[in-house]
Amino acid sequence: LVGHAARLSDEGDAIERYLGAKPDSPADRALYRRASLPEKLLTPTLLVTGTLDVDVPPFMVREYHAKCASPHVELLEMPCSGHYDVVTGDA
């Protein structure tokens, strides 16, 4: 819900497009909550964010990481990198 309210990525509707719904109804808000459950993320995971990412600001990734219950979820912040730099090798 936070990401939708912040109008993240693309034209500000990335989360809405990926989930196929706006969080306008109780059922759709439940869908949003189920899509982001850091406390249930138990698989070893590496979260990567660029410090210059304007699509998903690093503070949001840090907050998500802090909510993860598993010690096997790690956070890597790439200095001077934007949203796509961390996956294109430009970082």
Coordinates of C-alpha atoms in Angstrom, one line a residue:
L1 CA 0.0 0.0 0.0
V2 CA 2.9 2.3 0.7
G3 CA 4.4 1.8 -2.7
H4 CA 1.0 2.5 -4.4
A5 CA 0.5 5.6 -2.4
A6 CA 4.0 6.8 -3.4
R7 CA 3.2 6.2 -7.0
L8 CA 6.4 4.2 -7.6
S9 CA 8.2 3.5 -10.8
D10 CA 7.2 3.7 -14.5
E11 CA 4.4 6.3 -14.8
G12 CA 3.5 6.0 -11.2
D13 CA 1.3 2.9 -11.7
A14 CA 3.8 0.1 -11.6
I15 CA 2.4 -1.7 -8.5
E16 CA -1.1 -1.2 -9.7
R17 CA -0.2 -2.7 -13.1
Y18 CA 1.7 -5.7 -11.7
L19 CA -1.0 -6.6 -9.2
G20 CA -3.8 -5.9 -11.6
A21 CA -5.8 -3.8 -9.2
K22 CA -6.0 -0.6 -7.3
P23 CA -6.3 -0.9 -3.5
D24 CA -9.8 0.6 -3.6
S25 CA -11.7 -2.3 -2.0
P26 CA -11.1 -4.4 1.1
A27 CA -10.3 -7.4 -1.1
D28 CA -7.8 -5.5 -3.2
R29 CA -6.1 -4.1 -0.1
A30 CA -5.8 -7.7 1.1
L31 CA -4.2 -8.6 -2.2
Y32 CA -1.6 -5.8 -1.7
R33 CA -0.8 -7.0 1.8
R34 CA -0.4 -10.6 0.6
A35 CA 2.0 -9.4 -2.1
S36 CA 4.4 -7.9 0.4
L37 CA 5.0 -10.0 3.5
P38 CA 8.5 -9.5 4.6
E39 CA 7.9 -11.4 7.8
K40 CA 7.1 -14.5 5.8
L41 CA 10.1 -14.3 3.5
L42 CA 12.2 -17.2 4.7
T43 CA 14.1 -18.1 1.5
P44 CA 17.7 -16.8 1.4
T45 CA 17.3 -13.5 -0.5
L46 CA 19.5 -10.6 -1.6
L47 CA 17.7 -7.3 -1.8
V48 CA 19.6 -4.9 -4.0
T49 CA 19.0 -1.1 -4.3
G50 CA 20.9 1.7 -5.9
T51 CA 21.5 4.7 -3.7
L52 CA 20.2 7.0 -6.5
D53 CA 17.1 4.9 -7.2
V54 CA 14.1 7.3 -7.7
D55 CA 11.8 4.5 -8.8
V56 CA 12.0 2.6 -5.5
P57 CA 13.8 4.8 -3.0
P58 CA 16.4 3.1 -0.9
F59 CA 14.7 4.0 2.3
M60 CA 11.8 1.8 1.3
V61 CA 14.1 -1.1 0.6
R62 CA 15.8 -0.6 4.0
E63 CA 12.4 -0.5 5.7
Y64 CA 11.3 -3.7 4.0
H65 CA 14.6 -5.4 4.9
A66 CA 14.2 -4.3 8.6
K67 CA 10.8 -6.1 8.6
C68 CA 12.2 -9.4 7.3
A69 CA 12.1 -12.0 10.0
S70 CA 14.8 -14.2 8.4
P71 CA 18.5 -13.7 9.0
H72 CA 19.0 -15.0 5.5
V73 CA 17.7 -11.8 3.8
E74 CA 20.5 -9.5 3.0
L75 CA 20.6 -6.0 1.8
L76 CA 23.2 -4.7 -0.7
E77 CA 23.2 -0.9 -1.5
M78 CA 25.0 0.0 -4.7
P79 CA 26.5 3.5 -4.5
C80 CA 25.8 6.0 -7.2
S81 CA 23.4 3.6 -8.9
G82 CA 19.8 4.0 -10.2
H83 CA 16.9 1.6 -10.4
Y84 CA 18.1 -0.3 -13.5
D85 CA 21.8 0.1 -13.0
V86 CA 21.9 -2.7 -10.5
V87 CA 20.6 -5.2 -13.0
T88 CA 22.2 -4.0 -16.2
G89 CA 25.8 -4.1 -14.9
D90 CA 26.2 -0.3 -15.1
A91 CA 26.7 -0.1 -11.4

